[in-house]
Amino acid sequence: MVEVNQLKEEISKRSRIIDRAISELLPQKEPDGLYKATRHLLKAGGKRLRPVMSLIVAEALGEDYEKILPAAVAIETIHNFTLIHDDIMDRDEMRRGVKTVHVLWGEPTAILAGDTLFAEAFYLLTFCDVESENLVKASRMLADVCVKICEGQFLDMSFEKREMVSEEEYIEMVTKKTSVLIAASCAIPAVLFGEKEEIVNALWDFGINCGIGFQIHDDVLDLVGKDKTGKDWGSDLIEGKKTLIAIKAFRDGNIPKIFGKRRASPEEIEEAVRMLKEKGAIDYASSKAEEFVEKGKKRLEVLPDSEAKKLLIGIADYLIKREY
């Protein structure tokens, strides 16, 4: 098992590699207004967990991650494209501790910024130093992932118009909206290096299950991570998001008064969070997140033991224990 401080240092070390690659591969360009908006969230930082996982997977496969560094940046680029559009649709005003793109530059420019990042991701992918056949397979996988992300976002929005959503429907939504990109982060390096299908599928499954756990924990943090996440506290409750916490609360007849009301005072949010804690909805979600991550970790048995494999297991645990 990797100690927390060591894990954070290993993540930070590779995160700095990703940051340097982003500066080199995604420079500021003209027109200035568009690219300031396009680079805004990228420059605001973030954990870079997805591209970091790509580098560590390459290491676990015994390969040189430098050859697929553009793919790792492409995955982070896709992630930021989704965040910009997600913030527009959710009307969120804060992300990573800074104002969101549409708040600073308006919705039309924010939409263009997201579209630009989407296109740049596939452009970057072509610079990987691998066999062209593998590059085609990776491009196909990433394109399919982007389609699934849009499907997941649509499901998420459609759930707001429905009174009830099942746990199974929620899992399908988060699998598409969140998990598939984490799965791609883990599987695409194997695709690019021409690994066997068994390895690719195992890494994909690892990412899918860890991604579901990650999103469930993210929903928990929306309620308990006040002043830590850099996002609007309690926004899921106010917007009426059908998270696993909300689904459990509905099932047990413990619906917070502010659910879906669009506006609420800090005191009202605090009262709602307290109730969800006392009634067990938050603990239920946390337990489910752990179940998915444990399932994902078992899929890494196909990889030989290595320090990189230990790091992947450590990151899987970190995804559901982080405080922001």
PDB file of C-alpha atoms in Angstrom:
ATOM      1  CA  MET A   1       0.000   0.000   0.000  1.00  0.00           C
ATOM      2  CA  VAL A   2       1.236   3.479  -0.902  1.00  0.00           C
ATOM      3  CA  GLU A   3       1.264   6.034   1.917  1.00  0.00           C
ATOM      4  CA  VAL A   4      -0.904   9.117   1.365  1.00  0.00           C
ATOM      5  CA  ASN A   5       1.995  11.591   1.336  1.00  0.00           C
ATOM      6  CA  GLN A   6       3.975   9.449  -1.094  1.00  0.00           C
ATOM      7  CA  LEU A   7       0.913   9.066  -3.318  1.00  0.00           C
ATOM      8  CA  LYS A   8       0.324  12.816  -3.383  1.00  0.00           C
ATOM      9  CA  GLU A   9       3.973  13.416  -4.242  1.00  0.00           C
ATOM     10  CA  GLU A  10       3.874  10.861  -7.081  1.00  0.00           C
ATOM     11  CA  ILE A  11       0.674  12.421  -8.439  1.00  0.00           C
ATOM     12  CA  SER A  12       2.143  15.922  -8.085  1.00  0.00           C
ATOM     13  CA  LYS A  13       5.340  14.903  -9.878  1.00  0.00           C
ATOM     14  CA  ARG A  14       3.416  13.633 -12.884  1.00  0.00           C
ATOM     15  CA  SER A  15       0.951  16.511 -12.696  1.00  0.00           C
ATOM     16  CA  ARG A  16       3.864  18.897 -13.230  1.00  0.00           C
ATOM     17  CA  ILE A  17       4.822  16.903 -16.331  1.00  0.00           C
ATOM     18  CA  ILE A  18       1.268  17.330 -17.626  1.00  0.00           C
ATOM     19  CA  ASP A  19       1.308  21.063 -16.826  1.00  0.00           C
ATOM     20  CA  ARG A  20       4.518  21.540 -18.819  1.00  0.00           C
ATOM     21  CA  ALA A  21       3.088  19.542 -21.715  1.00  0.00           C
ATOM     22  CA  ILE A  22      -0.098  21.631 -21.668  1.00  0.00           C
ATOM     23  CA  SER A  23       1.990  24.826 -21.875  1.00  0.00           C
ATOM     24  CA  GLU A  24       3.929  23.438 -24.829  1.00  0.00           C
ATOM     25  CA  LEU A  25       1.103  21.736 -26.720  1.00  0.00           C
ATOM     26  CA  LEU A  26      -1.692  24.224 -25.988  1.00  0.00           C
ATOM     27  CA  PRO A  27      -0.116  27.688 -26.170  1.00  0.00           C
ATOM     28  CA  GLN A  28      -1.952  30.990 -26.031  1.00  0.00           C
ATOM     29  CA  LYS A  29      -2.883  32.022 -29.599  1.00  0.00           C
ATOM     30  CA  GLU A  30      -4.917  34.552 -31.552  1.00  0.00           C
ATOM     31  CA  PRO A  31      -7.681  35.605 -31.410  1.00  0.00           C
ATOM     32  CA  ASP A  32      -6.690  36.509 -27.881  1.00  0.00           C
ATOM     33  CA  GLY A  33     -10.232  36.676 -26.477  1.00  0.00           C
ATOM     34  CA  LEU A  34     -11.095  33.153 -27.608  1.00  0.00           C
ATOM     35  CA  TYR A  35      -7.916  31.557 -26.308  1.00  0.00           C
ATOM     36  CA  LYS A  36      -8.004  33.340 -22.958  1.00  0.00           C
ATOM     37  CA  ALA A  37     -11.414  31.727 -22.455  1.00  0.00           C
ATOM     38  CA  THR A  38     -10.214  28.405 -23.856  1.00  0.00           C
ATOM     39  CA  ARG A  39      -7.173  28.205 -21.552  1.00  0.00           C
ATOM     40  CA  HIS A  40      -8.897  29.667 -18.446  1.00  0.00           C
ATOM     41  CA  LEU A  41      -9.769  26.430 -16.629  1.00  0.00           C
ATOM     42  CA  LEU A  42      -6.608  24.694 -17.828  1.00  0.00           C
ATOM     43  CA  LYS A  43      -4.533  27.447 -16.209  1.00  0.00           C
ATOM     44  CA  ALA A  44      -6.665  27.311 -13.051  1.00  0.00           C
ATOM     45  CA  GLY A  45      -5.081  23.962 -12.342  1.00  0.00           C
ATOM     46  CA  GLY A  46      -7.077  20.963 -11.239  1.00  0.00           C
ATOM     47  CA  LYS A  47      -5.835  17.593 -10.022  1.00  0.00           C
ATOM     48  CA  ARG A  48      -4.888  16.312 -13.520  1.00  0.00           C
ATOM     49  CA  LEU A  49      -5.835  12.843 -12.267  1.00  0.00           C
ATOM     50  CA  ARG A  50      -6.968  11.550 -15.657  1.00  0.00           C
ATOM     51  CA  PRO A  51      -3.763  12.317 -17.585  1.00  0.00           C
ATOM     52  CA  VAL A  52      -1.667  11.316 -14.564  1.00  0.00           C
ATOM     53  CA  MET A  53      -3.392   7.923 -14.602  1.00  0.00           C
ATOM     54  CA  SER A  54      -2.490   7.617 -18.299  1.00  0.00           C
ATOM     55  CA  LEU A  55       1.190   8.140 -17.514  1.00  0.00           C
ATOM     56  CA  ILE A  56       1.118   5.648 -14.650  1.00  0.00           C
ATOM     57  CA  VAL A  57      -0.643   3.032 -16.800  1.00  0.00           C
ATOM     58  CA  ALA A  58       2.115   3.428 -19.400  1.00  0.00           C
ATOM     59  CA  GLU A  59       4.674   2.810 -16.643  1.00  0.00           C
ATOM     60  CA  ALA A  60       2.728  -0.230 -15.392  1.00  0.00           C
ATOM     61  CA  LEU A  61       2.884  -1.614 -18.943  1.00  0.00           C
ATOM     62  CA  GLY A  62       6.653  -1.101 -18.995  1.00  0.00           C
ATOM     63  CA  GLU A  63       6.412   1.559 -21.712  1.00  0.00           C
ATOM     64  CA  ASP A  64       7.788   5.084 -22.173  1.00  0.00           C
ATOM     65  CA  TYR A  65       4.988   7.525 -21.343  1.00  0.00           C
ATOM     66  CA  GLU A  66       6.719  10.272 -23.359  1.00  0.00           C
ATOM     67  CA  LYS A  67       5.471   8.533 -26.499  1.00  0.00           C
ATOM     68  CA  ILE A  68       1.826   8.999 -25.481  1.00  0.00           C
ATOM     69  CA  LEU A  69       2.117  12.308 -23.617  1.00  0.00           C
ATOM     70  CA  PRO A  70       0.006  14.116 -26.279  1.00  0.00           C
ATOM     71  CA  ALA A  71      -2.792  11.592 -25.623  1.00  0.00           C
ATOM     72  CA  ALA A  72      -2.666  12.318 -21.893  1.00  0.00           C
ATOM     73  CA  VAL A  73      -2.991  16.049 -22.622  1.00  0.00           C
ATOM     74  CA  ALA A  74      -5.795  15.301 -25.094  1.00  0.00           C
ATOM     75  CA  ILE A  75      -7.743  13.548 -22.340  1.00  0.00           C
ATOM     76  CA  GLU A  76      -7.310  16.536 -20.008  1.00  0.00           C
ATOM     77  CA  THR A  77      -8.397  18.782 -22.886  1.00  0.00           C
ATOM     78  CA  ILE A  78     -11.597  16.768 -23.386  1.00  0.00           C
ATOM     79  CA  HIS A  79     -12.220  16.937 -19.636  1.00  0.00           C
ATOM     80  CA  ASN A  80     -11.967  20.734 -19.669  1.00  0.00           C
ATOM     81  CA  PHE A  81     -14.235  20.971 -22.710  1.00  0.00           C
ATOM     82  CA  THR A  82     -16.909  19.071 -20.759  1.00  0.00           C
ATOM     83  CA  LEU A  83     -16.463  21.293 -17.691  1.00  0.00           C
ATOM     84  CA  ILE A  84     -17.009  24.503 -19.654  1.00  0.00           C
ATOM     85  CA  HIS A  85     -20.209  23.222 -21.266  1.00  0.00           C
ATOM     86  CA  ASP A  86     -21.372  21.615 -18.017  1.00  0.00           C
ATOM     87  CA  ASP A  87     -21.002  24.923 -16.169  1.00  0.00           C
ATOM     88  CA  ILE A  88     -23.076  26.694 -18.809  1.00  0.00           C
ATOM     89  CA  MET A  89     -25.894  24.162 -18.541  1.00  0.00           C
ATOM     90  CA  ASP A  90     -25.831  24.109 -14.746  1.00  0.00           C
ATOM     91  CA  ARG A  91     -25.425  27.896 -14.452  1.00  0.00           C
ATOM     92  CA  ASP A  92     -22.511  27.347 -12.051  1.00  0.00           C
ATOM     93  CA  GLU A  93     -20.454  30.429 -11.250  1.00  0.00           C
ATOM     94  CA  MET A  94     -17.334  28.887  -9.678  1.00  0.00           C
ATOM     95  CA  ARG A  95     -14.961  26.143 -10.770  1.00  0.00           C
ATOM     96  CA  ARG A  96     -11.537  25.341  -9.302  1.00  0.00           C
ATOM     97  CA  GLY A  97     -11.818  28.405  -7.106  1.00  0.00           C
ATOM     98  CA  VAL A  98     -12.208  30.817 -10.051  1.00  0.00           C
ATOM     99  CA  LYS A  99     -15.173  32.219 -11.946  1.00  0.00           C
ATOM    100  CA  THR A 100     -16.461  29.973 -14.697  1.00  0.00           C
ATOM    101  CA  VAL A 101     -15.788  30.706 -18.371  1.00  0.00           C
ATOM    102  CA  HIS A 102     -19.338  31.737 -19.273  1.00  0.00           C
ATOM    103  CA  VAL A 103     -19.469  34.142 -16.314  1.00  0.00           C
ATOM    104  CA  LEU A 104     -16.274  35.900 -17.440  1.00  0.00           C
ATOM    105  CA  TRP A 105     -16.684  35.829 -21.227  1.00  0.00           C
ATOM    106  CA  GLY A 106     -20.384  35.145 -21.837  1.00  0.00           C
ATOM    107  CA  GLU A 107     -22.105  32.002 -23.075  1.00  0.00           C
ATOM    108  CA  PRO A 108     -21.352  32.308 -26.828  1.00  0.00           C
ATOM    109  CA  THR A 109     -17.578  32.580 -26.242  1.00  0.00           C
ATOM    110  CA  ALA A 110     -17.712  29.832 -23.613  1.00  0.00           C
ATOM    111  CA  ILE A 111     -19.411  27.482 -26.097  1.00  0.00           C
ATOM    112  CA  LEU A 112     -16.726  28.271 -28.675  1.00  0.00           C
ATOM    113  CA  ALA A 113     -13.995  27.725 -26.074  1.00  0.00           C
ATOM    114  CA  GLY A 114     -15.373  24.263 -25.310  1.00  0.00           C
ATOM    115  CA  ASP A 115     -15.681  23.430 -29.006  1.00  0.00           C
ATOM    116  CA  THR A 116     -12.096  24.557 -29.595  1.00  0.00           C
ATOM    117  CA  LEU A 117     -10.783  22.281 -26.832  1.00  0.00           C
ATOM    118  CA  PHE A 118     -12.777  19.376 -28.255  1.00  0.00           C
ATOM    119  CA  ALA A 119     -11.157  19.773 -31.666  1.00  0.00           C
ATOM    120  CA  GLU A 120      -7.686  20.370 -30.230  1.00  0.00           C
ATOM    121  CA  ALA A 121      -7.852  17.075 -28.331  1.00  0.00           C
ATOM    122  CA  PHE A 122      -8.074  14.994 -31.509  1.00  0.00           C
ATOM    123  CA  TYR A 123      -5.370  17.114 -33.139  1.00  0.00           C
ATOM    124  CA  LEU A 124      -3.053  16.412 -30.181  1.00  0.00           C
ATOM    125  CA  LEU A 125      -3.723  12.683 -30.282  1.00  0.00           C
ATOM    126  CA  THR A 126      -2.133  12.442 -33.737  1.00  0.00           C
ATOM    127  CA  PHE A 127       1.280  13.408 -32.306  1.00  0.00           C
ATOM    128  CA  CYS A 128       1.700  10.203 -30.278  1.00  0.00           C
ATOM    129  CA  ASP A 129       4.795   8.238 -31.272  1.00  0.00           C
ATOM    130  CA  VAL A 130       3.041   4.917 -31.922  1.00  0.00           C
ATOM    131  CA  GLU A 131       1.907   2.695 -34.782  1.00  0.00           C
ATOM    132  CA  SER A 132      -0.714   4.389 -36.961  1.00  0.00           C
ATOM    133  CA  GLU A 133      -3.046   1.392 -36.603  1.00  0.00           C
ATOM    134  CA  ASN A 134      -3.090   1.835 -32.831  1.00  0.00           C
ATOM    135  CA  LEU A 135      -3.613   5.566 -33.218  1.00  0.00           C
ATOM    136  CA  VAL A 136      -6.768   4.919 -35.271  1.00  0.00           C
ATOM    137  CA  LYS A 137      -8.098   2.569 -32.570  1.00  0.00           C
ATOM    138  CA  ALA A 138      -7.385   5.139 -29.843  1.00  0.00           C
ATOM    139  CA  SER A 139      -9.071   7.904 -31.853  1.00  0.00           C
ATOM    140  CA  ARG A 140     -12.114   5.717 -32.311  1.00  0.00           C
ATOM    141  CA  MET A 141     -12.231   4.982 -28.576  1.00  0.00           C
ATOM    142  CA  LEU A 142     -11.924   8.659 -27.623  1.00  0.00           C
ATOM    143  CA  ALA A 143     -14.606   9.689 -30.129  1.00  0.00           C
ATOM    144  CA  ASP A 144     -16.974   7.043 -28.751  1.00  0.00           C
ATOM    145  CA  VAL A 145     -16.235   8.273 -25.231  1.00  0.00           C
ATOM    146  CA  CYS A 146     -17.181  11.822 -26.235  1.00  0.00           C
ATOM    147  CA  VAL A 147     -20.514  10.581 -27.616  1.00  0.00           C
ATOM    148  CA  LYS A 148     -21.184   8.728 -24.356  1.00  0.00           C
ATOM    149  CA  ILE A 149     -20.330  11.853 -22.318  1.00  0.00           C
ATOM    150  CA  CYS A 150     -22.977  13.796 -24.256  1.00  0.00           C
ATOM    151  CA  GLU A 151     -25.485  10.981 -23.683  1.00  0.00           C
ATOM    152  CA  GLY A 152     -24.694  11.048 -19.979  1.00  0.00           C
ATOM    153  CA  GLN A 153     -25.101  14.810 -19.760  1.00  0.00           C
ATOM    154  CA  PHE A 154     -28.455  14.570 -21.533  1.00  0.00           C
ATOM    155  CA  LEU A 155     -29.599  11.885 -19.088  1.00  0.00           C
ATOM    156  CA  ASP A 156     -28.462  14.050 -16.175  1.00  0.00           C
ATOM    157  CA  MET A 157     -30.499  17.001 -17.438  1.00  0.00           C
ATOM    158  CA  SER A 158     -33.538  14.862 -18.241  1.00  0.00           C
ATOM    159  CA  PHE A 159     -33.516  13.482 -14.696  1.00  0.00           C
ATOM    160  CA  GLU A 160     -34.198  16.992 -13.373  1.00  0.00           C
ATOM    161  CA  LYS A 161     -37.598  16.941 -15.077  1.00  0.00           C
ATOM    162  CA  ARG A 162     -38.526  13.602 -13.529  1.00  0.00           C
ATOM    163  CA  GLU A 163     -39.850  13.074 -10.036  1.00  0.00           C
ATOM    164  CA  MET A 164     -38.182   9.687  -9.565  1.00  0.00           C
ATOM    165  CA  VAL A 165     -34.974   8.138 -10.885  1.00  0.00           C
ATOM    166  CA  SER A 166     -33.797   4.635 -10.046  1.00  0.00           C
ATOM    167  CA  GLU A 167     -30.362   3.777  -8.714  1.00  0.00           C
ATOM    168  CA  GLU A 168     -29.691   1.777 -11.892  1.00  0.00           C
ATOM    169  CA  GLU A 169     -30.515   4.794 -14.062  1.00  0.00           C
ATOM    170  CA  TYR A 170     -28.199   6.971 -11.974  1.00  0.00           C
ATOM    171  CA  ILE A 171     -25.334   4.468 -12.393  1.00  0.00           C
ATOM    172  CA  GLU A 172     -25.899   4.421 -16.171  1.00  0.00           C
ATOM    173  CA  MET A 173     -25.819   8.223 -16.244  1.00  0.00           C
ATOM    174  CA  VAL A 174     -22.598   8.624 -14.237  1.00  0.00           C
ATOM    175  CA  THR A 175     -20.967   5.795 -16.187  1.00  0.00           C
ATOM    176  CA  LYS A 176     -21.489   7.761 -19.377  1.00  0.00           C
ATOM    177  CA  LYS A 177     -21.054  11.289 -18.063  1.00  0.00           C
ATOM    178  CA  THR A 178     -17.989  10.727 -15.860  1.00  0.00           C
ATOM    179  CA  SER A 179     -16.618   7.187 -15.821  1.00  0.00           C
ATOM    180  CA  VAL A 180     -15.969   6.657 -19.524  1.00  0.00           C
ATOM    181  CA  LEU A 181     -13.332   9.403 -19.650  1.00  0.00           C
ATOM    182  CA  ILE A 182     -11.524   7.938 -16.640  1.00  0.00           C
ATOM    183  CA  ALA A 183     -11.785   4.524 -18.319  1.00  0.00           C
ATOM    184  CA  ALA A 184     -10.292   6.001 -21.491  1.00  0.00           C
ATOM    185  CA  SER A 185      -7.459   7.523 -19.449  1.00  0.00           C
ATOM    186  CA  CYS A 186      -6.547   4.017 -18.313  1.00  0.00           C
ATOM    187  CA  ALA A 187      -7.286   2.037 -21.495  1.00  0.00           C
ATOM    188  CA  ILE A 188      -6.007   4.349 -24.253  1.00  0.00           C
ATOM    189  CA  PRO A 189      -2.319   3.944 -23.289  1.00  0.00           C
ATOM    190  CA  ALA A 190      -2.758   0.167 -23.665  1.00  0.00           C
ATOM    191  CA  VAL A 191      -4.450   0.676 -27.038  1.00  0.00           C
ATOM    192  CA  LEU A 192      -1.693   3.000 -28.239  1.00  0.00           C
ATOM    193  CA  PHE A 193       1.034   0.545 -27.217  1.00  0.00           C
ATOM    194  CA  GLY A 194      -0.753  -2.350 -28.927  1.00  0.00           C
ATOM    195  CA  GLU A 195      -1.525  -4.401 -25.811  1.00  0.00           C
ATOM    196  CA  LYS A 196      -3.764  -7.475 -25.909  1.00  0.00           C
ATOM    197  CA  GLU A 197      -7.520  -6.989 -25.713  1.00  0.00           C
ATOM    198  CA  GLU A 198      -7.564  -8.666 -22.291  1.00  0.00           C
ATOM    199  CA  ILE A 199      -5.309  -5.916 -20.898  1.00  0.00           C
ATOM    200  CA  VAL A 200      -7.239  -3.114 -22.610  1.00  0.00           C
ATOM    201  CA  ASN A 201     -10.574  -4.415 -21.294  1.00  0.00           C
ATOM    202  CA  ALA A 202      -9.259  -4.874 -17.746  1.00  0.00           C
ATOM    203  CA  LEU A 203      -7.910  -1.313 -17.652  1.00  0.00           C
ATOM    204  CA  TRP A 204     -11.183  -0.019 -19.090  1.00  0.00           C
ATOM    205  CA  ASP A 205     -13.172  -1.850 -16.392  1.00  0.00           C
ATOM    206  CA  PHE A 206     -10.808  -0.531 -13.713  1.00  0.00           C
ATOM    207  CA  GLY A 207     -11.452   3.016 -14.925  1.00  0.00           C
ATOM    208  CA  ILE A 208     -15.222   2.547 -15.242  1.00  0.00           C
ATOM    209  CA  ASN A 209     -15.657   1.282 -11.689  1.00  0.00           C
ATOM    210  CA  CYS A 210     -13.269   3.818 -10.193  1.00  0.00           C
ATOM    211  CA  GLY A 211     -15.027   6.546 -12.168  1.00  0.00           C
ATOM    212  CA  ILE A 212     -18.414   5.602 -10.739  1.00  0.00           C
ATOM    213  CA  GLY A 213     -16.939   5.679  -7.240  1.00  0.00           C
ATOM    214  CA  PHE A 214     -15.286   9.021  -8.035  1.00  0.00           C
ATOM    215  CA  GLN A 215     -18.580  10.606  -9.142  1.00  0.00           C
ATOM    216  CA  ILE A 216     -20.544   9.287  -6.169  1.00  0.00           C
ATOM    217  CA  HIS A 217     -17.875  10.705  -3.865  1.00  0.00           C
ATOM    218  CA  ASP A 218     -17.986  13.981  -5.821  1.00  0.00           C
ATOM    219  CA  ASP A 219     -21.715  14.156  -5.087  1.00  0.00           C
ATOM    220  CA  VAL A 220     -20.925  13.615  -1.404  1.00  0.00           C
ATOM    221  CA  LEU A 221     -18.325  16.397  -1.487  1.00  0.00           C
ATOM    222  CA  ASP A 222     -20.898  18.762  -2.979  1.00  0.00           C
ATOM    223  CA  LEU A 223     -22.627  18.546   0.394  1.00  0.00           C
ATOM    224  CA  VAL A 224     -19.847  17.974   2.932  1.00  0.00           C
ATOM    225  CA  GLY A 225     -16.956  19.753   1.209  1.00  0.00           C
ATOM    226  CA  LYS A 226     -17.930  23.318   2.017  1.00  0.00           C
ATOM    227  CA  ASP A 227     -15.099  25.808   1.224  1.00  0.00           C
ATOM    228  CA  LYS A 228     -12.876  22.963  -0.060  1.00  0.00           C
ATOM    229  CA  THR A 229     -14.114  22.023  -3.518  1.00  0.00           C
ATOM    230  CA  GLY A 230     -13.897  25.457  -5.169  1.00  0.00           C
ATOM    231  CA  LYS A 231     -17.444  24.944  -6.471  1.00  0.00           C
ATOM    232  CA  ASP A 232     -20.837  26.256  -5.363  1.00  0.00           C
ATOM    233  CA  TRP A 233     -21.699  24.519  -2.086  1.00  0.00           C
ATOM    234  CA  GLY A 234     -24.875  22.448  -2.146  1.00  0.00           C
ATOM    235  CA  SER A 235     -25.572  23.218  -5.799  1.00  0.00           C
ATOM    236  CA  ASP A 236     -26.767  19.652  -6.470  1.00  0.00           C
ATOM    237  CA  LEU A 237     -29.506  19.998  -3.855  1.00  0.00           C
ATOM    238  CA  ILE A 238     -30.633  23.443  -4.984  1.00  0.00           C
ATOM    239  CA  GLU A 239     -30.708  22.391  -8.650  1.00  0.00           C
ATOM    240  CA  GLY A 240     -32.598  19.181  -7.883  1.00  0.00           C
ATOM    241  CA  LYS A 241     -29.880  16.824  -9.133  1.00  0.00           C
ATOM    242  CA  LYS A 242     -30.846  13.155  -8.865  1.00  0.00           C
ATOM    243  CA  THR A 243     -27.642  12.043  -7.174  1.00  0.00           C
ATOM    244  CA  LEU A 244     -27.397   8.707  -5.374  1.00  0.00           C
ATOM    245  CA  ILE A 245     -27.817  10.638  -2.113  1.00  0.00           C
ATOM    246  CA  ALA A 246     -31.051  12.208  -3.349  1.00  0.00           C
ATOM    247  CA  ILE A 247     -32.318   8.872  -4.708  1.00  0.00           C
ATOM    248  CA  LYS A 248     -31.737   7.226  -1.322  1.00  0.00           C
ATOM    249  CA  ALA A 249     -33.408  10.154   0.482  1.00  0.00           C
ATOM    250  CA  PHE A 250     -36.438   9.981  -1.843  1.00  0.00           C
ATOM    251  CA  ARG A 251     -36.674   6.230  -1.367  1.00  0.00           C
ATOM    252  CA  ASP A 252     -36.728   6.659   2.414  1.00  0.00           C
ATOM    253  CA  GLY A 253     -39.092   9.652   2.367  1.00  0.00           C
ATOM    254  CA  ASN A 254     -36.460  12.119   3.603  1.00  0.00           C
ATOM    255  CA  ILE A 255     -36.624  14.836   0.943  1.00  0.00           C
ATOM    256  CA  PRO A 256     -34.860  18.124   1.887  1.00  0.00           C
ATOM    257  CA  LYS A 257     -37.135  21.177   1.669  1.00  0.00           C
ATOM    258  CA  ILE A 258     -34.684  23.053  -0.566  1.00  0.00           C
ATOM    259  CA  PHE A 259     -34.400  20.243  -3.133  1.00  0.00           C
ATOM    260  CA  GLY A 260     -34.832  21.756  -6.613  1.00  0.00           C
ATOM    261  CA  LYS A 261     -35.775  25.194  -5.261  1.00  0.00           C
ATOM    262  CA  ARG A 262     -32.922  26.952  -7.120  1.00  0.00           C
ATOM    263  CA  ARG A 263     -32.304  29.294  -4.180  1.00  0.00           C
ATOM    264  CA  ALA A 264     -31.376  28.618  -0.572  1.00  0.00           C
ATOM    265  CA  SER A 265     -29.527  30.338   2.248  1.00  0.00           C
ATOM    266  CA  PRO A 266     -26.347  28.807   3.725  1.00  0.00           C
ATOM    267  CA  GLU A 267     -28.353  27.989   6.839  1.00  0.00           C
ATOM    268  CA  GLU A 268     -30.971  26.108   4.814  1.00  0.00           C
ATOM    269  CA  ILE A 269     -28.270  24.147   2.985  1.00  0.00           C
ATOM    270  CA  GLU A 270     -26.610  23.307   6.298  1.00  0.00           C
ATOM    271  CA  GLU A 271     -29.901  22.051   7.724  1.00  0.00           C
ATOM    272  CA  ALA A 272     -30.528  19.876   4.657  1.00  0.00           C
ATOM    273  CA  VAL A 273     -27.029  18.371   4.810  1.00  0.00           C
ATOM    274  CA  ARG A 274     -27.439  17.637   8.516  1.00  0.00           C
ATOM    275  CA  MET A 275     -30.686  15.788   7.828  1.00  0.00           C
ATOM    276  CA  LEU A 276     -29.141  13.720   5.016  1.00  0.00           C
ATOM    277  CA  LYS A 277     -26.294  12.750   7.332  1.00  0.00           C
ATOM    278  CA  GLU A 278     -28.592  11.784  10.177  1.00  0.00           C
ATOM    279  CA  LYS A 279     -30.886   9.735   7.919  1.00  0.00           C
ATOM    280  CA  GLY A 280     -27.957   7.795   6.436  1.00  0.00           C
ATOM    281  CA  ALA A 281     -28.235   8.922   2.806  1.00  0.00           C
ATOM    282  CA  ILE A 282     -24.682  10.301   2.680  1.00  0.00           C
ATOM    283  CA  ASP A 283     -23.175   7.210   4.344  1.00  0.00           C
ATOM    284  CA  TYR A 284     -25.097   4.996   1.914  1.00  0.00           C
ATOM    285  CA  ALA A 285     -23.564   6.800  -1.048  1.00  0.00           C
ATOM    286  CA  SER A 286     -20.055   6.637   0.426  1.00  0.00           C
ATOM    287  CA  SER A 287     -20.438   2.890   0.972  1.00  0.00           C
ATOM    288  CA  LYS A 288     -21.499   2.385  -2.647  1.00  0.00           C
ATOM    289  CA  ALA A 289     -18.483   4.396  -3.853  1.00  0.00           C
ATOM    290  CA  GLU A 290     -16.198   2.045  -1.928  1.00  0.00           C
ATOM    291  CA  GLU A 291     -17.899  -1.026  -3.444  1.00  0.00           C
ATOM    292  CA  PHE A 292     -17.286   0.184  -7.000  1.00  0.00           C
ATOM    293  CA  VAL A 293     -13.644   1.071  -6.351  1.00  0.00           C
ATOM    294  CA  GLU A 294     -12.951  -2.334  -4.785  1.00  0.00           C
ATOM    295  CA  LYS A 295     -14.482  -3.988  -7.851  1.00  0.00           C
ATOM    296  CA  GLY A 296     -12.277  -1.870 -10.118  1.00  0.00           C
ATOM    297  CA  LYS A 297      -9.072  -2.648  -8.222  1.00  0.00           C
ATOM    298  CA  LYS A 298      -9.591  -6.387  -8.734  1.00  0.00           C
ATOM    299  CA  ARG A 299      -9.349  -5.884 -12.519  1.00  0.00           C
ATOM    300  CA  LEU A 300      -5.717  -4.820 -12.117  1.00  0.00           C
ATOM    301  CA  GLU A 301      -4.780  -8.414 -11.355  1.00  0.00           C
ATOM    302  CA  VAL A 302      -3.919  -8.821 -15.061  1.00  0.00           C
ATOM    303  CA  LEU A 303      -0.941  -6.468 -14.613  1.00  0.00           C
ATOM    304  CA  PRO A 304       2.381  -7.635 -13.184  1.00  0.00           C
ATOM    305  CA  ASP A 305       3.266  -6.303  -9.732  1.00  0.00           C
ATOM    306  CA  SER A 306       5.133  -2.995  -9.907  1.00  0.00           C
ATOM    307  CA  GLU A 307       5.391   0.370  -8.198  1.00  0.00           C
ATOM    308  CA  ALA A 308       3.175   1.815 -10.942  1.00  0.00           C
ATOM    309  CA  LYS A 309       0.472  -0.780 -10.240  1.00  0.00           C
ATOM    310  CA  LYS A 310       0.613   0.130  -6.531  1.00  0.00           C
ATOM    311  CA  LEU A 311       0.147   3.771  -7.497  1.00  0.00           C
ATOM    312  CA  LEU A 312      -2.951   2.937  -9.558  1.00  0.00           C
ATOM    313  CA  ILE A 313      -4.429   1.109  -6.582  1.00  0.00           C
ATOM    314  CA  GLY A 314      -3.517   4.061  -4.359  1.00  0.00           C
ATOM    315  CA  ILE A 315      -5.199   6.500  -6.725  1.00  0.00           C
ATOM    316  CA  ALA A 316      -8.328   4.338  -6.814  1.00  0.00           C
ATOM    317  CA  ASP A 317      -8.568   4.620  -3.029  1.00  0.00           C
ATOM    318  CA  TYR A 318      -7.781   8.340  -3.161  1.00  0.00           C
ATOM    319  CA  LEU A 319     -10.681   8.948  -5.555  1.00  0.00           C
ATOM    320  CA  ILE A 320     -13.168   8.169  -2.788  1.00  0.00           C
ATOM    321  CA  LYS A 321     -11.230   9.585   0.166  1.00  0.00           C
ATOM    322  CA  ARG A 322     -10.207  13.008  -1.159  1.00  0.00           C
ATOM    323  CA  GLU A 323     -11.598  16.120   0.492  1.00  0.00           C
ATOM    324  CA  TYR A 324     -11.867  18.263  -2.669  1.00  0.00           C
TER     325      TYR A 324
END
